[in-house]
Structures are given as C-alpha cells and as structure tokens.
Coordinates of N, CA, C and O in Angstrom, one line a residue:
M1 N -9.6 0.8 -22.4 CA -9.7 2.0 -21.6 C -10.3 1.6 -20.2 O -11.4 1.0 -20.2
I2 N -9.8 2.1 -19.2 CA -10.3 1.8 -17.8 C -11.5 2.8 -17.6 O -11.4 4.0 -17.7
N3 N -12.6 2.2 -17.1 CA -13.8 3.0 -16.8 C -13.9 2.9 -15.3 O -14.5 1.9 -14.8
P4 N -13.5 3.9 -14.5 CA -13.5 3.8 -13.1 C -15.0 3.8 -12.5 O -15.9 4.5 -13.1
S5 N -15.2 3.0 -11.5 CA -16.5 2.9 -10.9 C -16.6 3.8 -9.7 O -17.7 3.9 -9.1
L6 N -15.5 4.4 -9.3 CA -15.4 5.3 -8.1 C -14.5 6.4 -8.4 O -13.4 6.2 -8.7
S7 N -15.0 7.6 -8.2 CA -14.2 8.8 -8.4 C -13.7 9.3 -7.0 O -14.6 9.5 -6.1
I8 N -12.4 9.5 -6.8 CA -11.9 9.9 -5.5 C -11.1 11.2 -5.7 O -10.2 11.3 -6.5
P9 N -11.5 12.3 -4.9 CA -10.7 13.5 -5.0 C -9.3 13.3 -4.6 O -9.0 12.6 -3.7
L10 N -8.4 13.9 -5.4 CA -6.9 13.8 -5.2 C -6.3 15.2 -5.2 O -6.6 16.0 -6.2
K11 N -5.5 15.5 -4.2 CA -4.8 16.8 -4.2 C -3.3 16.5 -4.5 O -2.7 15.8 -3.8
S12 N -2.8 17.1 -5.6 CA -1.5 16.9 -6.0 C -0.6 17.9 -5.2 O -0.7 19.1 -5.2
I13 N 0.3 17.3 -4.4 CA 1.3 18.1 -3.6 C 2.5 18.3 -4.4 O 3.2 19.3 -4.3
D14 N 2.8 17.4 -5.3 CA 4.0 17.5 -6.2 C 3.5 17.2 -7.7 O 3.5 16.1 -8.1
P15 N 3.1 18.3 -8.3 CA 2.5 18.2 -9.7 C 3.4 17.6 -10.7 O 2.9 17.2 -11.8
E16 N 4.7 17.5 -10.5 CA 5.6 16.9 -11.5 C 5.6 15.3 -11.5 O 6.0 14.7 -12.4
L17 N 5.0 14.8 -10.4 CA 4.9 13.3 -10.3 C 3.6 12.9 -10.9 O 2.6 13.6 -10.8
P18 N 3.6 11.6 -11.5 CA 2.3 11.1 -12.0 C 1.3 10.8 -10.8 O 1.8 10.5 -9.7
I19 N 0.1 11.0 -11.0 CA -0.9 10.5 -10.0 C -1.0 9.0 -10.1 O -0.6 8.4 -11.0
P20 N -1.5 8.4 -9.0 CA -1.6 6.9 -9.0 C -2.4 6.5 -10.3 O -3.4 7.1 -10.7
Q21 N -1.9 5.4 -10.9 CA -2.5 4.9 -12.1 C -2.3 3.4 -12.2 O -1.4 2.8 -11.7
Y22 N -3.3 2.8 -12.9 CA -3.2 1.3 -13.2 C -2.2 1.1 -14.4 O -2.2 1.9 -15.3
A23 N -1.3 0.1 -14.2 CA -0.4 -0.2 -15.3 C -1.2 -0.9 -16.5 O -0.8 -0.7 -17.6
H24 N -2.2 -1.7 -16.1 CA -2.9 -2.5 -17.1 C -4.4 -2.5 -16.8 O -4.8 -2.5 -15.6
E25 N -5.2 -2.6 -17.8 CA -6.7 -2.7 -17.5 C -6.9 -4.0 -16.7 O -6.3 -5.0 -17.0
G26 N -7.8 -3.9 -15.7 CA -8.1 -5.0 -14.9 C -7.2 -5.1 -13.7 O -7.4 -6.0 -12.8
D27 N -6.1 -4.3 -13.6 CA -5.3 -4.4 -12.4 C -6.1 -3.9 -11.1 O -6.9 -3.0 -11.2
A28 N -5.8 -4.5 -10.0 CA -6.4 -4.0 -8.7 C -5.6 -2.9 -8.1 O -6.2 -2.1 -7.4
G29 N -4.3 -2.9 -8.3 CA -3.5 -1.9 -7.6 C -3.1 -0.8 -8.5 O -2.7 -1.0 -9.7
L30 N -3.1 0.4 -8.0 CA -2.7 1.6 -8.7 C -1.2 1.9 -8.3 O -0.9 1.8 -7.1
D31 N -0.3 2.1 -9.2 CA 1.1 2.4 -8.9 C 1.3 3.7 -8.2 O 0.6 4.7 -8.5
L32 N 2.1 3.6 -7.2 CA 2.5 4.8 -6.4 C 4.0 5.1 -6.7 O 4.8 4.2 -6.9
Y33 N 4.3 6.4 -6.7 CA 5.6 6.9 -7.2 C 6.3 7.6 -6.0 O 5.7 8.4 -5.3
S34 N 7.6 7.4 -6.0 CA 8.4 8.1 -4.9 C 8.6 9.6 -5.3 O 8.9 9.9 -6.4
A35 N 8.5 10.4 -4.3 CA 8.7 11.9 -4.5 C 10.1 12.3 -4.2 O 10.5 13.4 -4.3
I36 N 10.9 11.3 -3.7 CA 12.3 11.6 -3.3 C 13.3 10.6 -3.9 O 12.9 9.5 -4.3
D37 N 14.6 11.0 -3.9 CA 15.7 10.1 -4.1 C 16.1 9.6 -2.8 O 16.2 10.4 -1.8
I38 N 16.3 8.3 -2.6 CA 16.8 7.7 -1.4 C 17.5 6.4 -1.6 O 17.1 5.7 -2.6
E39 N 18.5 6.1 -0.8 CA 19.1 4.8 -0.9 C 18.8 4.1 0.4 O 19.1 4.6 1.5
L40 N 18.2 2.9 0.3 CA 17.9 2.1 1.5 C 19.1 1.1 1.7 O 19.3 0.2 0.8
Q41 N 19.7 1.1 2.8 CA 20.8 0.2 3.2 C 20.2 -1.1 3.6 O 19.0 -1.2 3.9
P42 N 20.9 -2.2 3.6 CA 20.3 -3.5 4.1 C 19.6 -3.3 5.4 O 20.2 -2.7 6.3
F43 N 18.4 -3.8 5.5 CA 17.6 -3.8 6.7 C 17.1 -2.4 7.1 O 16.5 -2.2 8.1
Q44 N 17.4 -1.4 6.3 CA 17.0 0.0 6.6 C 15.5 0.2 6.2 O 15.1 -0.4 5.2
R45 N 14.8 1.0 6.9 CA 13.4 1.4 6.5 C 13.4 2.9 6.4 O 14.2 3.6 7.1
A46 N 12.4 3.4 5.6 CA 12.3 4.8 5.4 C 10.9 5.1 5.1 O 10.2 4.3 4.4
L47 N 10.4 6.3 5.5 CA 9.1 6.8 5.1 C 9.3 7.6 3.8 O 10.0 8.7 3.8
V48 N 8.6 7.1 2.8 CA 8.8 7.7 1.4 C 7.5 8.4 1.0 O 6.5 7.7 0.8
P49 N 7.6 9.7 0.8 CA 6.3 10.5 0.4 C 6.0 10.2 -1.1 O 6.9 9.9 -1.9
C50 N 4.7 10.2 -1.4 CA 4.3 10.0 -2.8 C 3.7 11.2 -3.5 O 3.3 11.1 -4.7
G51 N 3.7 12.3 -2.9 CA 3.4 13.6 -3.6 C 1.9 13.9 -3.8 O 1.6 14.7 -4.7
F52 N 1.0 13.2 -3.0 CA -0.4 13.5 -3.2 C -1.2 13.2 -1.9 O -0.7 12.4 -1.1
A53 N -2.4 13.7 -1.8 CA -3.3 13.4 -0.7 C -4.6 13.0 -1.3 O -4.9 13.4 -2.5
L54 N -5.4 12.2 -0.6 CA -6.7 11.7 -1.1 C -7.8 12.0 -0.2 O -7.6 12.2 1.0
A55 N -9.0 11.9 -0.7 CA -10.2 12.0 0.1 C -11.0 10.7 -0.2 O -12.0 10.7 -1.0
I56 N -10.6 9.6 0.4 CA -11.3 8.4 0.2 C -12.7 8.4 0.8 O -12.8 8.9 2.0
P57 N -13.7 8.1 0.1 CA -15.1 8.2 0.7 C -15.3 7.2 1.9 O -14.7 6.1 1.9
Q58 N -16.2 7.7 2.8 CA -16.6 6.8 3.9 C -17.1 5.5 3.3 O -17.8 5.5 2.3
G59 N -16.8 4.4 4.0 CA -17.2 3.1 3.5 C -16.2 2.4 2.6 O -16.3 1.3 2.2
Y60 N -15.1 3.1 2.4 CA -13.9 2.6 1.6 C -12.7 2.8 2.4 O -12.6 3.7 3.3
A61 N -11.6 2.1 2.1 CA -10.3 2.4 2.7 C -9.2 2.1 1.6 O -9.5 1.4 0.7
G62 N -8.1 2.7 1.8 CA -7.0 2.4 0.9 C -6.0 1.4 1.6 O -5.8 1.5 2.8
F63 N -5.5 0.5 0.8 CA -4.5 -0.5 1.3 C -3.3 -0.4 0.4 O -3.3 -0.6 -0.8
V64 N -2.1 0.0 1.1 CA -0.9 0.1 0.3 C -0.2 -1.2 0.4 O 0.1 -1.8 1.5
M65 N 0.2 -1.8 -0.8 CA 0.8 -3.1 -0.9 C 2.2 -3.0 -1.6 O 2.4 -2.1 -2.4
P66 N 3.0 -4.0 -1.3 CA 4.3 -4.0 -1.9 C 4.2 -4.3 -3.4 O 3.1 -4.9 -3.9
R67 N 5.2 -4.0 -4.2 CA 5.2 -4.4 -5.6 C 6.0 -5.7 -5.7 O 7.1 -5.8 -5.2
S68 N 5.4 -6.7 -6.3 CA 6.0 -8.0 -6.3 C 7.3 -8.1 -7.0 O 8.2 -8.8 -6.5
G69 N 7.5 -7.3 -8.0 CA 8.8 -7.3 -8.7 C 9.9 -6.8 -7.8 O 11.0 -7.3 -7.8
L70 N 9.7 -5.7 -7.1 CA 10.7 -5.2 -6.1 C 10.9 -6.2 -5.0 O 12.1 -6.3 -4.5
A71 N 9.9 -6.9 -4.6 CA 10.1 -7.9 -3.5 C 11.0 -9.0 -3.9 O 11.9 -9.4 -3.2
I72 N 10.7 -9.6 -5.1 CA 11.4 -10.8 -5.5 C 12.8 -10.5 -6.0 O 13.8 -11.2 -5.8
K73 N 13.0 -9.3 -6.7 CA 14.3 -9.0 -7.3 C 15.2 -8.3 -6.4 O 16.4 -8.4 -6.5
H74 N 14.6 -7.5 -5.4 CA 15.5 -6.7 -4.6 C 15.2 -6.8 -3.1 O 15.9 -6.2 -2.3
G75 N 14.2 -7.5 -2.6 CA 13.9 -7.7 -1.2 C 13.2 -6.4 -0.6 O 13.3 -6.2 0.6
I76 N 12.6 -5.6 -1.5 CA 12.0 -4.4 -1.0 C 10.5 -4.7 -0.7 O 9.8 -5.2 -1.5
S77 N 10.1 -4.3 0.5 CA 8.7 -4.5 0.9 C 8.3 -3.3 1.8 O 8.9 -2.3 1.9
L78 N 7.1 -3.5 2.4 CA 6.6 -2.5 3.3 C 6.7 -3.0 4.7 O 6.4 -4.2 4.9
V79 N 7.0 -2.2 5.7 CA 7.1 -2.6 7.1 C 5.7 -3.0 7.6 O 5.6 -4.0 8.3
N80 N 4.7 -2.3 7.2 CA 3.4 -2.5 7.7 C 2.4 -2.9 6.6 O 1.4 -2.3 6.4
T81 N 2.8 -4.0 5.9 CA 2.0 -4.4 4.8 C 0.7 -5.1 5.2 O 0.9 -6.1 6.0
P82 N -0.4 -4.8 4.8 CA -0.7 -3.6 4.0 C -0.8 -2.4 4.9 O -1.3 -2.5 6.0
G83 N -0.4 -1.3 4.3 CA -0.6 0.0 5.0 C -2.0 0.4 4.8 O -2.6 0.3 3.7
L84 N -2.7 0.8 5.9 CA -4.1 1.2 5.9 C -4.2 2.7 5.8 O -3.7 3.5 6.6
I85 N -5.1 3.2 4.8 CA -5.4 4.6 4.7 C -6.9 4.7 5.0 O -7.7 4.2 4.2
D86 N -7.2 5.3 6.2 CA -8.6 5.5 6.5 C -9.3 6.6 5.7 O -8.6 7.5 5.2
S87 N -10.6 6.5 5.6 CA -11.4 7.4 4.8 C -11.3 8.9 5.3 O -11.5 9.8 4.5
N88 N -11.0 9.1 6.6 CA -10.9 10.4 7.1 C -9.5 11.0 7.1 O -9.3 12.2 7.6
Y89 N -8.5 10.3 6.6 CA -7.1 10.8 6.5 C -7.0 11.8 5.3 O -7.4 11.4 4.2
R90 N -6.4 12.9 5.5 CA -6.3 13.9 4.4 C -4.8 14.3 4.2 O -4.5 15.2 3.4
G91 N -3.9 13.7 4.9 CA -2.5 14.1 4.7 C -1.9 13.4 3.5 O -2.5 12.6 2.8
E92 N -0.6 13.7 3.2 CA 0.1 13.1 2.1 C 0.3 11.6 2.3 O 0.6 11.2 3.4
L93 N 0.1 10.9 1.3 CA 0.3 9.5 1.3 C 1.8 9.2 1.3 O 2.5 9.7 0.5
K94 N 2.2 8.4 2.3 CA 3.6 8.0 2.4 C 3.7 6.5 2.6 O 2.8 5.9 3.2
V95 N 4.8 5.9 2.2 CA 5.0 4.5 2.2 C 6.2 4.2 3.1 O 7.2 4.8 2.9
I96 N 6.0 3.2 4.0 CA 7.1 2.8 4.8 C 7.8 1.6 4.2 O 7.4 0.5 4.3
L97 N 8.9 1.9 3.4 CA 9.6 0.9 2.7 C 10.7 0.3 3.6 O 11.3 1.0 4.4
I98 N 11.1 -1.0 3.3 CA 12.2 -1.6 4.0 C 13.0 -2.5 3.0 O 12.4 -3.1 2.1
N99 N 14.3 -2.5 3.1 CA 15.2 -3.3 2.3 C 15.5 -4.5 3.1 O 16.3 -4.5 4.0
H100 N 15.0 -5.7 2.7 CA 15.2 -6.9 3.4 C 16.5 -7.6 2.9 O 16.9 -8.7 3.4
D101 N 17.1 -7.1 1.9 CA 18.4 -7.7 1.4 C 19.4 -7.6 2.4 O 19.7 -6.5 2.9
P102 N 20.1 -8.7 2.8 CA 21.1 -8.6 3.8 C 22.4 -7.9 3.4 O 23.2 -7.6 4.3
Q103 N 22.7 -7.7 2.1 CA 24.0 -7.1 1.7 C 23.9 -6.0 0.8 O 24.8 -5.1 0.8
I104 N 22.9 -5.9 -0.1 CA 22.9 -4.9 -1.2 C 22.0 -3.7 -0.9 O 20.8 -3.9 -0.7
P105 N 22.5 -2.5 -0.9 CA 21.6 -1.3 -0.8 C 20.7 -1.2 -2.0 O 21.1 -1.8 -3.1
F106 N 19.6 -0.5 -1.9 CA 18.7 -0.3 -3.0 C 18.4 1.2 -3.2 O 18.0 1.9 -2.2
S107 N 18.7 1.7 -4.4 CA 18.4 3.1 -4.7 C 17.1 3.3 -5.3 O 16.7 2.6 -6.2
I108 N 16.4 4.3 -4.8 CA 15.1 4.7 -5.3 C 15.3 6.1 -5.9 O 15.8 7.0 -5.2
K109 N 14.8 6.3 -7.1 CA 14.9 7.6 -7.7 C 13.5 8.3 -7.7 O 12.5 7.6 -7.8
R110 N 13.5 9.6 -7.6 CA 12.2 10.3 -7.7 C 11.5 9.9 -9.0 O 12.0 9.8 -10.0
G111 N 10.2 9.5 -8.8 CA 9.4 9.0 -9.9 C 9.4 7.5 -10.1 O 8.6 7.0 -10.9
D112 N 10.2 6.8 -9.4 CA 10.2 5.3 -9.4 C 8.9 4.8 -8.8 O 8.4 5.4 -7.8
R113 N 8.3 3.7 -9.4 CA 7.2 3.1 -8.8 C 7.6 2.3 -7.6 O 8.6 1.5 -7.7
I114 N 7.0 2.5 -6.4 CA 7.5 1.9 -5.2 C 6.5 1.0 -4.4 O 6.9 0.3 -3.6
A115 N 5.2 1.2 -4.8 CA 4.2 0.4 -4.1 C 2.9 0.5 -4.9 O 2.9 1.1 -6.0
Q116 N 1.9 -0.2 -4.4 CA 0.6 -0.1 -5.1 C -0.5 0.2 -4.1 O -0.4 -0.1 -2.9
L117 N -1.5 0.9 -4.5 CA -2.7 1.3 -3.7 C -3.9 0.6 -4.2 O -4.2 0.6 -5.4
V118 N -4.6 -0.1 -3.3 CA -5.8 -0.8 -3.6 C -6.9 -0.1 -2.8 O -6.8 0.0 -1.6
I119 N -8.0 0.3 -3.4 CA -9.1 0.9 -2.7 C -10.2 -0.2 -2.6 O -10.6 -0.8 -3.6
M120 N -10.6 -0.4 -1.4 CA -11.6 -1.5 -1.1 C -12.8 -1.0 -0.3 O -12.6 -0.1 0.6
K121 N -13.9 -1.6 -0.5 CA -15.1 -1.3 0.3 C -14.9 -2.0 1.6 O -14.4 -3.1 1.7
V122 N -15.2 -1.3 2.7 CA -15.1 -1.9 4.0 C -16.4 -1.7 4.8 O -17.1 -0.7 4.6
A123 N -16.7 -2.6 5.6 CA -18.0 -2.6 6.4 C -17.8 -1.8 7.7 O -16.8 -2.0 8.3
D124 N -18.8 -1.1 8.1 CA -18.8 -0.5 9.5 C -19.5 -1.6 10.3 O -20.5 -2.2 9.9
V125 N -18.8 -2.0 11.4 CA -19.3 -3.1 12.2 C -19.5 -2.7 13.6 O -19.0 -1.7 14.1
S126 N -20.3 -3.5 14.3 CA -20.4 -3.4 15.7 C -20.3 -4.9 16.2 O -20.5 -5.8 15.5
F127 N -20.0 -5.0 17.5 CA -19.9 -6.3 18.1 C -21.0 -6.6 19.0 O -21.4 -5.8 19.8
A128 N -21.5 -7.9 19.0 CA -22.5 -8.3 19.9 C -21.8 -9.3 20.9 O -21.5 -10.4 20.5
V129 N -21.5 -8.8 22.1 CA -20.8 -9.6 23.0 C -21.6 -10.8 23.4 O -22.8 -10.7 23.7
S130 N -21.0 -12.0 23.4 CA -21.7 -13.3 23.7 C -20.8 -14.2 24.5 O -19.6 -14.1 24.5
D131 N -21.4 -15.1 25.3 CA -20.7 -16.1 26.0 C -20.2 -17.3 25.2 O -19.4 -18.0 25.6
S132 N -20.8 -17.4 24.0 CA -20.5 -18.5 23.1 C -20.6 -18.1 21.7 O -21.3 -17.1 21.4
L133 N -20.0 -18.8 20.8 CA -20.1 -18.5 19.3 C -20.7 -19.7 18.6 O -20.6 -20.9 19.1
P134 N -21.3 -19.5 17.5 CA -21.8 -20.7 16.7 C -20.7 -21.7 16.4 O -19.5 -21.3 16.1
E135 N -21.0 -22.9 16.4 CA -20.0 -24.0 16.1 C -19.7 -24.1 14.6 O -20.6 -23.8 13.8
T136 N -18.5 -24.4 14.2 CA -18.1 -24.7 12.8 C -17.3 -26.0 12.8 O -16.8 -26.4 13.8
S137 N -17.1 -26.5 11.6 CA -16.2 -27.7 11.5 C -14.8 -27.4 11.8 O -14.1 -28.3 12.3
R138 N -14.4 -26.2 11.6 CA -13.0 -25.8 11.9 C -12.8 -25.6 13.4 O -11.7 -25.8 13.9
G139 N -13.8 -25.0 14.0 CA -13.6 -24.7 15.4 C -12.5 -23.7 15.7 O -12.4 -22.7 15.1
E140 N -11.7 -24.0 16.7 CA -10.6 -23.2 17.1 C -9.3 -23.5 16.4 O -8.2 -23.0 16.7
G141 N -9.3 -24.4 15.4 CA -8.1 -24.8 14.7 C -7.5 -23.6 13.8 O -8.3 -23.0 13.1
G142 N -6.3 -23.5 13.9 CA -5.6 -22.4 13.2 C -4.1 -22.7 13.2 O -3.6 -23.7 13.7
F143 N -3.3 -21.8 12.6 CA -1.9 -21.9 12.6 C -1.4 -23.3 12.1 O -0.7 -23.9 12.9
G144 N -1.8 -23.7 10.9 CA -1.3 -24.9 10.4 C -2.2 -26.1 10.7 O -1.9 -27.3 10.4
S145 N -3.4 -25.9 11.3 CA -4.2 -27.1 11.7 C -4.8 -27.8 10.5 O -5.2 -29.0 10.7
S146 N -4.8 -27.2 9.3 CA -5.3 -28.0 8.2 C -4.2 -28.8 7.4 O -4.5 -29.4 6.4
G147 N -3.0 -28.8 8.0 CA -1.9 -29.6 7.4 C -1.0 -28.7 6.5 O -1.1 -27.5 6.4
V148 N 0.0 -29.4 5.9 CA 1.0 -28.7 5.1 C 0.5 -28.5 3.7 O -0.2 -29.3 3.1

C-alpha cells in the first residue's frame, strides 16, 4: 500500500475518469488519463485534457512526462517534455501529445493512460550577479566534451 508523504487538493472536472494514480508501489510517476477520444495523425500534436485540476503546494511543481511504452511502441511523446505545472496554476491539467510516427496514426480513447505526472520539490532561488564564477575541472566543457 502506498503511503503518500504529500497530500495535494484535487478538483475532479470529469468524475467518470480515474484520478492520477501510481501503477506500482515505488513509482515516481502518477498515470494521467485522456478525457477525450482523439486520433493523432503522423506528426500531429494535440492538447489533451485530463479531467482534473490541482493545487500543488508552494515549493513544489508538477512535471508531466511521456509514457515510455507509448514512446517506444507508437512514437507518442510530449511536445514540451517535461511539461511544467507551477504551484499557482489552478486550471485543468492538459497534455500536449505528439505522434512522431512518420506513417501510422495513433488512436487515443477516453480513459487511456497518456502521460505521467511527477511532483517534485523545487527551490526558490535568487541570483548573485558576478563578474566571475568558481572554477571547476569541467569548466565550460559541454555538448559532448566528455566523449562518446
């Protein structure tokens, strides 16, 4: 049995749909369900509602991630992965899906699992403008600088 360490208020907009839930104990992502039937043509994207709204506490954010099975089997992903849900957003959660398959349309039925929601603690930051930064062994190396 999953023992949640954080309780988040949820408003059901479509009570016939399941609320986000973990498939297995220990999972990081909660399954999100489509509120609509839709067919995504090759390279088409669509905004798919999930039938609920959240009140994520300040100091946390929601990150919407693709489902790996949909990605590998059908080429379905998110346009803006991860999708960010700020703590002050109160509208319906929606997912921007895209069909990356070059030939095959993908049908989504109402109630299908379409993405995952991960809730993470986030820091409030401020920046201290400086003319220099502390040195590191990596320095400015990036974009493949560590090799293949």
